[in-house]
């Protein structure tokens, strides 16, 4: 049998079918990626004949804390470059926990003109991009963000973090130092909730920022959802996804594995269920401490605690016919005679949103079941203007757009210019 000699940055363990380790900074490629690279090289040979391309490929850096959507972004960029027949060719992808000066340049040389996609979580060396900046090559950074309290809740649920508020605040401080660094030079900042609610649209937006087409956005979205999450001992080397990112929680972890057996029968293979310690989620006092420690971050992205809690409590309830409320489906509000319930829910939020810093008044008026008017007013008290939660702004605009677009335009432009600032 012919011995396989790895190239400079190929992981020797991965080539031999072994698992390396969680933070391996070598290259791991699927057969699909290898075929796409060969196809790209062949096209270059046909176009350039004996000439050789000396250009360096694009550099895409994906940064963000755990459980914030960064792994989704990493795989979206990687798959876009594979499937879209981009002029740059398929990328070499790496996880570099800490980027140093020579990390990018040496891997660009190894890529022979193709792009690099790098997943990172920490702040790099101060001179990491010195040569890239001096040469004018540059790089593109994408970041993702999520309510830090939800990030910690997820980490506690799947056992990635000790439930100790001191440890949690220390970890978040390190996260935020790195995140704010990458955000300051990022070309795109993606919201975790939007990634989950509108994955196809987010892929199209990502492709526009990358300067390539996105005709296969729906296919790529489905492929990301079907990616293998990794082995029980660590993340998948290609996708960088950990097993616990797709772990079956709650009812299945408690013994209700009916769906697992059905999946096994269909797939004709035994699924590995990862059992993780299910620690208690954050208490209200712990959530407040996190919010106070990183209030600028939460205010910037509109993560208002009271509204988020009210939305979860009210709009996730089951309605009389057993279906679940979908806040994005405004038509359902007209099809189902639940206006009184909705009005009570919205008005109850008003009282929860009053504190020493801001007051938000929500007034709803109904016009014969075909028009909804939401007027959102800001009153500045002491600490200044606070941004509304993104979901509430979107909910208000969707209602007005669907029922009375003329009133929406009049209200935003002439009556409530501060809403434009929030949007």
Tab-separated table of C-alpha atoms in Angstrom:
chain	number	residue	atom	x	y	z
A	1	UNK	CA	0.000	0.000	0.000
A	2	UNK	CA	1.345	3.403	-1.003
A	3	UNK	CA	2.228	5.612	1.923
A	4	UNK	CA	0.432	8.975	2.073
A	5	UNK	CA	2.694	11.916	2.790
A	6	UNK	CA	0.857	14.933	4.207
A	7	UNK	CA	1.548	18.395	2.886
A	8	UNK	CA	2.904	21.089	5.149
A	9	UNK	CA	-0.375	21.991	6.857
A	10	UNK	CA	-2.329	18.749	6.453
A	11	UNK	CA	-3.170	17.047	9.737
A	12	UNK	CA	-1.264	13.704	9.724
A	13	UNK	CA	-3.694	12.059	12.153
A	14	UNK	CA	-6.735	13.070	10.100
A	15	UNK	CA	-5.221	11.637	6.907
A	16	UNK	CA	-4.790	8.286	8.682
A	17	UNK	CA	-8.382	8.354	9.932
A	18	UNK	CA	-7.467	9.180	13.518
A	19	UNK	CA	-8.821	11.901	15.779
A	20	UNK	CA	-6.259	14.571	16.625
A	21	UNK	CA	-7.431	16.998	19.324
A	22	UNK	CA	-10.030	19.692	19.877
A	23	UNK	CA	-7.896	22.720	18.981
A	24	UNK	CA	-5.875	21.246	16.115
A	25	UNK	CA	-4.647	24.087	13.888
A	26	UNK	CA	-3.861	21.899	10.887
A	27	UNK	CA	-5.917	21.544	7.711
A	28	UNK	CA	-8.761	19.012	7.522
A	29	UNK	CA	-10.485	18.512	4.164
A	30	UNK	CA	-13.430	16.382	3.101
A	31	UNK	CA	-13.388	14.419	-0.145
A	32	UNK	CA	-15.851	16.939	-1.569
A	33	UNK	CA	-13.439	19.769	-0.822
A	34	UNK	CA	-10.503	17.897	-2.348
A	35	UNK	CA	-12.486	17.266	-5.537
A	36	UNK	CA	-13.543	20.911	-5.727
A	37	UNK	CA	-9.916	22.012	-5.297
A	38	UNK	CA	-8.740	19.681	-8.073
A	39	UNK	CA	-11.498	20.994	-10.331
A	40	UNK	CA	-10.402	24.550	-9.616
A	41	UNK	CA	-6.737	23.751	-10.284
A	42	UNK	CA	-7.666	22.091	-13.565
A	43	UNK	CA	-9.588	25.179	-14.642
A	44	UNK	CA	-6.521	27.295	-13.845
A	45	UNK	CA	-4.317	25.008	-15.915
A	46	UNK	CA	-6.673	25.349	-18.860
A	47	UNK	CA	-6.863	29.132	-18.538
A	48	UNK	CA	-3.248	29.912	-17.727
A	49	UNK	CA	-1.539	27.156	-19.697
A	50	UNK	CA	2.061	27.094	-18.463
A	51	UNK	CA	1.703	30.365	-16.573
A	52	UNK	CA	1.429	30.271	-12.838
A	53	UNK	CA	-0.795	32.447	-10.671
A	54	UNK	CA	1.170	34.317	-8.015
A	55	UNK	CA	-1.771	36.049	-6.391
A	56	UNK	CA	-2.867	35.327	-2.848
A	57	UNK	CA	-6.445	34.378	-2.143
A	58	UNK	CA	-8.901	36.230	0.045
A	59	UNK	CA	-8.725	35.857	3.831
A	60	UNK	CA	-11.971	35.394	5.781
A	61	UNK	CA	-11.805	35.469	9.567
A	62	UNK	CA	-14.817	34.330	11.607
A	63	UNK	CA	-14.835	35.460	15.235
A	64	UNK	CA	-17.300	35.217	18.082
A	65	UNK	CA	-17.856	33.568	21.458
A	66	UNK	CA	-19.210	30.062	21.916
A	67	UNK	CA	-22.891	29.478	21.141
A	68	UNK	CA	-23.230	32.764	19.253
A	69	UNK	CA	-23.481	31.514	15.662
A	70	UNK	CA	-19.786	31.691	14.747
A	71	UNK	CA	-19.590	27.996	13.769
A	72	UNK	CA	-22.588	28.527	11.482
A	73	UNK	CA	-20.835	31.505	9.864
A	74	UNK	CA	-17.614	29.528	9.455
A	75	UNK	CA	-19.381	26.708	7.628
A	76	UNK	CA	-21.518	29.099	5.579
A	77	UNK	CA	-18.405	30.841	4.218
A	78	UNK	CA	-16.657	27.521	3.617
A	79	UNK	CA	-19.625	26.019	1.744
A	80	UNK	CA	-20.300	29.180	-0.267
A	81	UNK	CA	-16.771	29.014	-1.644
A	82	UNK	CA	-17.245	25.329	-2.521
A	83	UNK	CA	-20.688	25.449	-4.136
A	84	UNK	CA	-20.912	28.845	-5.763
A	85	UNK	CA	-18.069	28.296	-8.256
A	86	UNK	CA	-16.524	31.509	-7.006
A	87	UNK	CA	-13.615	33.009	-8.946
A	88	UNK	CA	-11.488	32.552	-5.821
A	89	UNK	CA	-11.838	28.774	-5.700
A	90	UNK	CA	-12.561	26.528	-2.683
A	91	UNK	CA	-10.942	27.617	0.560
A	92	UNK	CA	-8.503	26.070	2.969
A	93	UNK	CA	-10.126	26.230	6.398
A	94	UNK	CA	-8.464	26.262	9.799
A	95	UNK	CA	-9.170	26.822	13.448
A	96	UNK	CA	-6.527	29.125	14.901
A	97	UNK	CA	-7.257	29.800	18.525
A	98	UNK	CA	-4.602	32.511	18.715
A	99	UNK	CA	-3.421	34.142	15.465
A	100	UNK	CA	0.228	35.183	15.224
A	101	UNK	CA	2.068	37.186	12.579
A	102	UNK	CA	3.106	34.305	10.338
A	103	UNK	CA	-0.030	32.168	10.663
A	104	UNK	CA	-1.950	33.769	7.810
A	105	UNK	CA	0.948	34.384	5.387
A	106	UNK	CA	2.329	30.859	5.524
A	107	UNK	CA	-1.112	29.338	5.006
A	108	UNK	CA	-1.794	31.699	2.099
A	109	UNK	CA	1.354	30.422	0.406
A	110	UNK	CA	0.254	26.829	1.010
A	111	UNK	CA	-3.195	27.593	-0.474
A	112	UNK	CA	-1.592	28.509	-3.838
A	113	UNK	CA	-3.945	31.365	-4.590
A	114	UNK	CA	-7.088	30.001	-2.988
A	115	UNK	CA	-8.835	31.699	-0.033
A	116	UNK	CA	-8.406	31.050	3.669
A	117	UNK	CA	-11.274	30.679	6.129
A	118	UNK	CA	-10.145	30.957	9.747
A	119	UNK	CA	-12.240	30.357	12.854
A	120	UNK	CA	-10.913	32.100	15.936
A	121	UNK	CA	-12.148	33.095	19.390
A	122	UNK	CA	-9.309	34.983	21.031
A	123	UNK	CA	-7.575	38.289	20.530
A	124	UNK	CA	-4.572	37.893	18.163
A	125	UNK	CA	-1.010	39.178	18.436
A	126	UNK	CA	-0.811	42.936	17.987
A	127	UNK	CA	1.173	42.633	14.726
A	128	UNK	CA	-0.704	39.641	13.267
A	129	UNK	CA	-1.821	41.540	10.122
A	130	UNK	CA	1.240	43.744	9.644
A	131	UNK	CA	2.403	42.094	6.426
A	132	UNK	CA	-1.137	41.867	5.054
A	133	UNK	CA	-1.691	45.581	5.655
A	134	UNK	CA	1.660	46.604	4.185
A	135	UNK	CA	1.109	44.537	1.045
A	136	UNK	CA	-2.417	45.877	0.602
A	137	UNK	CA	-3.842	42.366	0.565
A	138	UNK	CA	-6.203	42.908	3.466
A	139	UNK	CA	-8.706	40.531	5.019
A	140	UNK	CA	-12.443	40.291	5.708
A	141	UNK	CA	-13.763	39.722	9.231
A	142	UNK	CA	-17.237	38.464	10.099
A	143	UNK	CA	-18.512	38.346	13.676
A	144	UNK	CA	-21.679	37.075	15.316
A	145	UNK	CA	-23.403	38.216	18.481
A	146	UNK	CA	-25.991	36.917	20.921
A	147	UNK	CA	-27.399	37.874	24.301
A	148	UNK	CA	-24.585	36.895	26.670
A	149	UNK	CA	-27.070	35.524	29.185
A	150	UNK	CA	-28.407	33.108	26.586
A	151	UNK	CA	-24.848	32.126	25.662
A	152	UNK	CA	-24.141	31.222	29.280
A	153	UNK	CA	-27.472	29.397	29.652
A	154	UNK	CA	-26.539	27.194	26.685
A	155	UNK	CA	-23.028	26.578	28.003
A	156	UNK	CA	-24.428	25.555	31.382
A	157	UNK	CA	-27.039	23.306	29.794
A	158	UNK	CA	-24.515	21.334	27.752
A	159	UNK	CA	-21.817	21.318	30.421
A	160	UNK	CA	-19.255	23.647	28.872
A	161	UNK	CA	-18.944	25.899	31.895
A	162	UNK	CA	-18.989	25.651	35.661
A	163	UNK	CA	-22.026	27.290	37.269
A	164	UNK	CA	-20.063	29.816	39.262
A	165	UNK	CA	-20.829	33.493	38.691
A	166	UNK	CA	-17.184	34.417	39.302
A	167	UNK	CA	-15.985	31.976	36.637
A	168	UNK	CA	-18.753	33.098	34.286
A	169	UNK	CA	-17.937	36.807	34.586
A	170	UNK	CA	-14.220	36.112	34.133
A	171	UNK	CA	-14.871	34.082	30.984
A	172	UNK	CA	-17.230	36.707	29.585
A	173	UNK	CA	-14.657	39.432	30.173
A	174	UNK	CA	-12.128	37.529	28.059
A	175	UNK	CA	-14.787	36.896	25.411
A	176	UNK	CA	-15.695	40.566	25.210
A	177	UNK	CA	-12.106	41.788	24.914
A	178	UNK	CA	-11.615	39.533	21.897
A	179	UNK	CA	-15.066	40.197	20.468
A	180	UNK	CA	-14.773	43.995	20.619
A	181	UNK	CA	-11.394	43.799	18.900
A	182	UNK	CA	-12.752	41.781	15.973
A	183	UNK	CA	-15.999	43.754	15.786
A	184	UNK	CA	-14.074	47.010	15.329
A	185	UNK	CA	-12.631	45.711	12.041
A	186	UNK	CA	-15.529	43.490	10.941
A	187	UNK	CA	-17.291	43.847	7.604
A	188	UNK	CA	-20.369	41.952	8.769
A	189	UNK	CA	-21.973	41.499	12.191
A	190	UNK	CA	-24.569	38.712	12.299
A	191	UNK	CA	-27.273	38.266	14.915
A	192	UNK	CA	-27.718	34.766	16.334
A	193	UNK	CA	-31.523	34.995	16.296
A	194	UNK	CA	-31.537	36.057	12.629
A	195	UNK	CA	-29.259	33.158	11.699
A	196	UNK	CA	-31.750	30.715	13.199
A	197	UNK	CA	-34.928	32.431	12.003
A	198	UNK	CA	-33.795	33.495	8.513
A	199	UNK	CA	-30.812	31.306	7.532
A	200	UNK	CA	-31.314	31.601	3.768
A	201	UNK	CA	-31.514	35.396	3.885
A	202	UNK	CA	-28.438	35.535	6.104
A	203	UNK	CA	-26.484	33.367	3.649
A	204	UNK	CA	-27.494	35.681	0.789
A	205	UNK	CA	-26.390	38.678	2.837
A	206	UNK	CA	-23.108	36.939	3.656
A	207	UNK	CA	-22.529	36.188	-0.034
A	208	UNK	CA	-23.101	39.838	-0.945
A	209	UNK	CA	-20.496	40.902	1.599
A	210	UNK	CA	-18.084	38.351	0.122
A	211	UNK	CA	-18.748	39.606	-3.407
A	212	UNK	CA	-20.027	36.306	-4.808
A	213	UNK	CA	-23.382	34.960	-5.970
A	214	UNK	CA	-25.733	33.027	-3.712
A	215	UNK	CA	-27.954	31.013	-6.055
A	216	UNK	CA	-27.572	27.922	-3.840
A	217	UNK	CA	-28.315	29.670	-0.533
A	218	UNK	CA	-31.237	27.387	0.334
A	219	UNK	CA	-29.201	24.255	-0.404
A	220	UNK	CA	-26.293	25.547	1.680
A	221	UNK	CA	-28.635	26.323	4.572
A	222	UNK	CA	-29.934	22.741	4.542
A	223	UNK	CA	-26.410	21.364	4.287
A	224	UNK	CA	-25.284	23.341	7.339
A	225	UNK	CA	-28.211	21.955	9.330
A	226	UNK	CA	-27.248	18.415	8.337
A	227	UNK	CA	-23.539	18.734	9.137
A	228	UNK	CA	-22.027	16.057	11.337
A	229	UNK	CA	-21.547	17.565	14.798
A	230	UNK	CA	-18.450	15.603	15.764
A	231	UNK	CA	-17.478	12.652	17.905
A	232	UNK	CA	-18.158	12.220	21.589
A	233	UNK	CA	-14.538	13.080	22.402
A	234	UNK	CA	-14.405	16.409	20.592
A	235	UNK	CA	-15.469	18.538	17.631
A	236	UNK	CA	-15.614	17.462	14.021
A	237	UNK	CA	-12.271	18.465	12.525
A	238	UNK	CA	-13.779	19.878	9.330
A	239	UNK	CA	-16.911	21.672	10.553
A	240	UNK	CA	-15.459	22.620	13.983
A	241	UNK	CA	-18.816	21.667	15.518
A	242	UNK	CA	-18.919	20.015	18.917
A	243	UNK	CA	-21.201	17.056	19.685
A	244	UNK	CA	-23.073	19.058	22.303
A	245	UNK	CA	-24.028	21.647	19.689
A	246	UNK	CA	-26.596	19.157	18.427
A	247	UNK	CA	-27.165	17.307	21.672
A	248	UNK	CA	-30.683	16.075	22.411
A	249	UNK	CA	-31.833	17.862	25.518
A	250	UNK	CA	-34.818	17.891	27.855
A	251	UNK	CA	-37.263	15.039	27.116
A	252	UNK	CA	-34.851	12.859	25.162
A	253	UNK	CA	-32.136	13.223	27.779
A	254	UNK	CA	-34.704	12.126	30.336
A	255	UNK	CA	-35.455	8.867	28.545
A	256	UNK	CA	-37.937	9.744	25.792
A	257	UNK	CA	-35.864	8.417	22.891
A	258	UNK	CA	-38.681	7.457	20.547
A	259	UNK	CA	-37.561	9.911	17.890
A	260	UNK	CA	-33.976	8.680	18.152
A	261	UNK	CA	-35.008	5.108	17.382
A	262	UNK	CA	-37.050	6.229	14.423
A	263	UNK	CA	-34.065	8.177	13.128
A	264	UNK	CA	-31.826	5.158	13.615
A	265	UNK	CA	-34.210	2.912	11.659
A	266	UNK	CA	-34.304	5.356	8.794
A	267	UNK	CA	-30.571	5.858	8.713
A	268	UNK	CA	-29.801	2.134	9.313
A	269	UNK	CA	-27.172	3.037	11.827
A	270	UNK	CA	-26.858	3.515	15.553
A	271	UNK	CA	-26.789	7.114	16.674
A	272	UNK	CA	-24.497	8.179	19.467
A	273	UNK	CA	-26.404	10.164	22.064
A	274	UNK	CA	-24.142	12.492	23.967
A	275	UNK	CA	-25.096	12.656	27.635
A	276	UNK	CA	-24.165	15.980	29.181
A	277	UNK	CA	-24.608	17.371	32.679
A	278	UNK	CA	-27.701	19.549	32.676
A	279	UNK	CA	-26.846	22.308	35.125
A	280	UNK	CA	-29.408	24.836	36.274
A	281	UNK	CA	-29.672	27.921	34.131
A	282	UNK	CA	-28.866	31.403	35.350
A	283	UNK	CA	-30.945	32.858	38.138
A	284	UNK	CA	-32.514	36.298	37.786
A	285	UNK	CA	-29.852	37.838	40.023
A	286	UNK	CA	-27.065	36.240	37.946
A	287	UNK	CA	-28.653	37.461	34.721
A	288	UNK	CA	-28.768	40.972	36.171
A	289	UNK	CA	-25.084	40.821	37.141
A	290	UNK	CA	-24.134	39.796	33.596
A	291	UNK	CA	-26.310	42.520	32.137
A	292	UNK	CA	-24.799	45.166	34.421
A	293	UNK	CA	-21.249	44.005	33.652
A	294	UNK	CA	-21.830	44.252	29.887
A	295	UNK	CA	-24.625	46.815	29.616
A	296	UNK	CA	-23.053	48.577	26.606
A	297	UNK	CA	-23.046	45.328	24.641
A	298	UNK	CA	-26.657	44.480	25.492
A	299	UNK	CA	-27.859	48.028	24.813
A	300	UNK	CA	-26.053	48.153	21.481
A	301	UNK	CA	-27.901	45.107	20.201
A	302	UNK	CA	-31.165	45.839	21.978
A	303	UNK	CA	-31.201	42.847	24.306
A	304	UNK	CA	-33.798	44.184	26.734
A	305	UNK	CA	-34.356	41.613	29.441
A	306	UNK	CA	-37.970	42.427	30.341
A	307	UNK	CA	-39.189	42.332	26.770
A	308	UNK	CA	-37.365	39.094	25.988
A	309	UNK	CA	-38.942	37.475	29.024
A	310	UNK	CA	-42.401	38.743	28.088
A	311	UNK	CA	-42.066	37.531	24.507
A	312	UNK	CA	-41.024	34.067	25.653
A	313	UNK	CA	-43.869	33.848	28.143
A	314	UNK	CA	-46.669	35.203	25.982
A	315	UNK	CA	-45.979	34.382	22.358
A	316	UNK	CA	-44.767	30.820	22.903
A	317	UNK	CA	-48.047	29.792	24.528
A	318	UNK	CA	-50.361	27.405	22.786
A	319	UNK	CA	-53.523	28.918	21.358
A	320	UNK	CA	-56.896	27.211	21.534
A	321	UNK	CA	-56.468	25.002	18.466
A	322	UNK	CA	-53.146	23.608	19.638
A	323	UNK	CA	-50.929	25.581	17.248
A	324	UNK	CA	-48.064	27.708	18.449
A	325	UNK	CA	-47.887	31.455	17.987
A	326	UNK	CA	-45.545	32.600	15.257
A	327	UNK	CA	-44.689	36.245	15.867
A	328	UNK	CA	-43.409	36.619	12.303
A	329	UNK	CA	-46.700	35.495	10.764
A	330	UNK	CA	-48.837	38.607	11.048
A	331	UNK	CA	-51.632	37.042	8.998
A	332	UNK	CA	-52.412	34.662	11.823
A	333	UNK	CA	-53.455	37.598	13.978
A	334	UNK	CA	-56.230	38.346	11.477
A	335	UNK	CA	-57.236	34.735	10.833
A	336	UNK	CA	-57.620	33.840	14.515
A	337	UNK	CA	-59.851	35.984	16.680
A	338	UNK	CA	-57.324	36.507	19.486
A	339	UNK	CA	-57.029	40.287	19.473
A	340	UNK	CA	-57.974	40.651	23.125
A	341	UNK	CA	-55.278	38.169	24.157
A	342	UNK	CA	-52.652	39.936	22.074
A	343	UNK	CA	-53.651	43.339	23.410
A	344	UNK	CA	-53.424	42.113	27.000
A	345	UNK	CA	-50.005	40.564	26.335
A	346	UNK	CA	-48.589	43.694	24.743
A	347	UNK	CA	-50.024	46.024	27.356
A	348	UNK	CA	-48.696	43.837	30.175
A	349	UNK	CA	-45.218	44.289	28.730
A	350	UNK	CA	-45.549	48.033	29.184
A	351	UNK	CA	-45.606	47.711	32.964
A	352	UNK	CA	-42.636	45.333	32.968
A	353	UNK	CA	-40.525	47.714	30.887
A	354	UNK	CA	-40.631	50.621	33.364
A	355	UNK	CA	-37.506	51.167	35.469
A	356	UNK	CA	-35.208	53.988	36.583
A	357	UNK	CA	-33.553	54.318	33.191
A	358	UNK	CA	-36.273	54.338	30.529
A	359	UNK	CA	-39.976	54.195	29.882
A	360	UNK	CA	-41.483	52.610	26.788
A	361	UNK	CA	-45.129	53.237	26.057
A	362	UNK	CA	-46.876	50.907	23.626
A	363	UNK	CA	-50.269	51.979	22.380
A	364	UNK	CA	-52.359	49.647	20.232
A	365	UNK	CA	-55.501	50.654	18.406
A	366	UNK	CA	-57.556	48.350	16.182
A	367	UNK	CA	-59.502	49.394	13.089
A	368	UNK	CA	-62.153	46.760	12.231
A	369	UNK	CA	-59.624	43.887	12.376
A	370	UNK	CA	-57.643	45.094	9.351
A	371	UNK	CA	-55.308	47.739	10.768
A	372	UNK	CA	-52.947	47.714	13.720
A	373	UNK	CA	-51.292	50.848	15.003
A	374	UNK	CA	-48.254	50.544	17.245
A	375	UNK	CA	-46.820	53.823	18.512
A	376	UNK	CA	-43.561	53.460	20.393
A	377	UNK	CA	-42.349	56.496	22.293
A	378	UNK	CA	-39.066	57.042	24.079
A	379	UNK	CA	-38.747	59.141	27.213
A	380	UNK	CA	-35.210	59.915	28.278
A	381	UNK	CA	-34.641	59.787	32.031
A	382	UNK	CA	-31.167	60.366	33.500
A	383	UNK	CA	-29.142	57.803	31.553
A	384	UNK	CA	-30.393	58.723	28.087
A	385	UNK	CA	-31.933	56.817	25.209
A	386	UNK	CA	-32.036	53.038	25.468
A	387	UNK	CA	-32.622	50.932	22.392
A	388	UNK	CA	-35.623	48.700	22.078
A	389	UNK	CA	-35.297	44.998	21.537
A	390	UNK	CA	-34.845	44.180	17.860
A	391	UNK	CA	-37.739	41.715	17.898
A	392	UNK	CA	-40.166	44.342	19.182
A	393	UNK	CA	-39.113	46.833	16.518
A	394	UNK	CA	-39.507	44.177	13.820
A	395	UNK	CA	-42.883	43.134	15.212
A	396	UNK	CA	-44.150	46.730	15.119
A	397	UNK	CA	-42.909	47.367	11.607
A	398	UNK	CA	-44.304	44.075	10.310
A	399	UNK	CA	-47.724	44.898	11.728
A	400	UNK	CA	-47.789	48.365	10.238
A	401	UNK	CA	-46.360	47.226	6.899
A	402	UNK	CA	-48.987	44.524	6.537
A	403	UNK	CA	-52.003	46.502	7.696
A	404	UNK	CA	-51.274	50.147	6.939
A	405	UNK	CA	-47.974	50.913	5.125
A	406	UNK	CA	-48.933	54.564	4.623
A	407	UNK	CA	-49.295	55.083	8.349
A	408	UNK	CA	-45.951	53.378	8.969
A	409	UNK	CA	-44.179	55.776	6.607
A	410	UNK	CA	-45.896	58.804	8.122
A	411	UNK	CA	-45.128	57.706	11.671
A	412	UNK	CA	-41.462	56.875	11.063
A	413	UNK	CA	-40.595	59.937	8.989
A	414	UNK	CA	-42.717	62.663	10.521
A	415	UNK	CA	-43.813	61.542	13.961
A	416	UNK	CA	-41.204	59.220	15.436
A	417	UNK	CA	-37.702	59.837	14.026
A	418	UNK	CA	-36.179	58.175	17.096
A	419	UNK	CA	-37.571	54.817	15.912
A	420	UNK	CA	-35.406	55.090	12.801
A	421	UNK	CA	-32.402	55.462	15.071
A	422	UNK	CA	-33.378	52.320	16.950
A	423	UNK	CA	-33.917	50.370	13.723
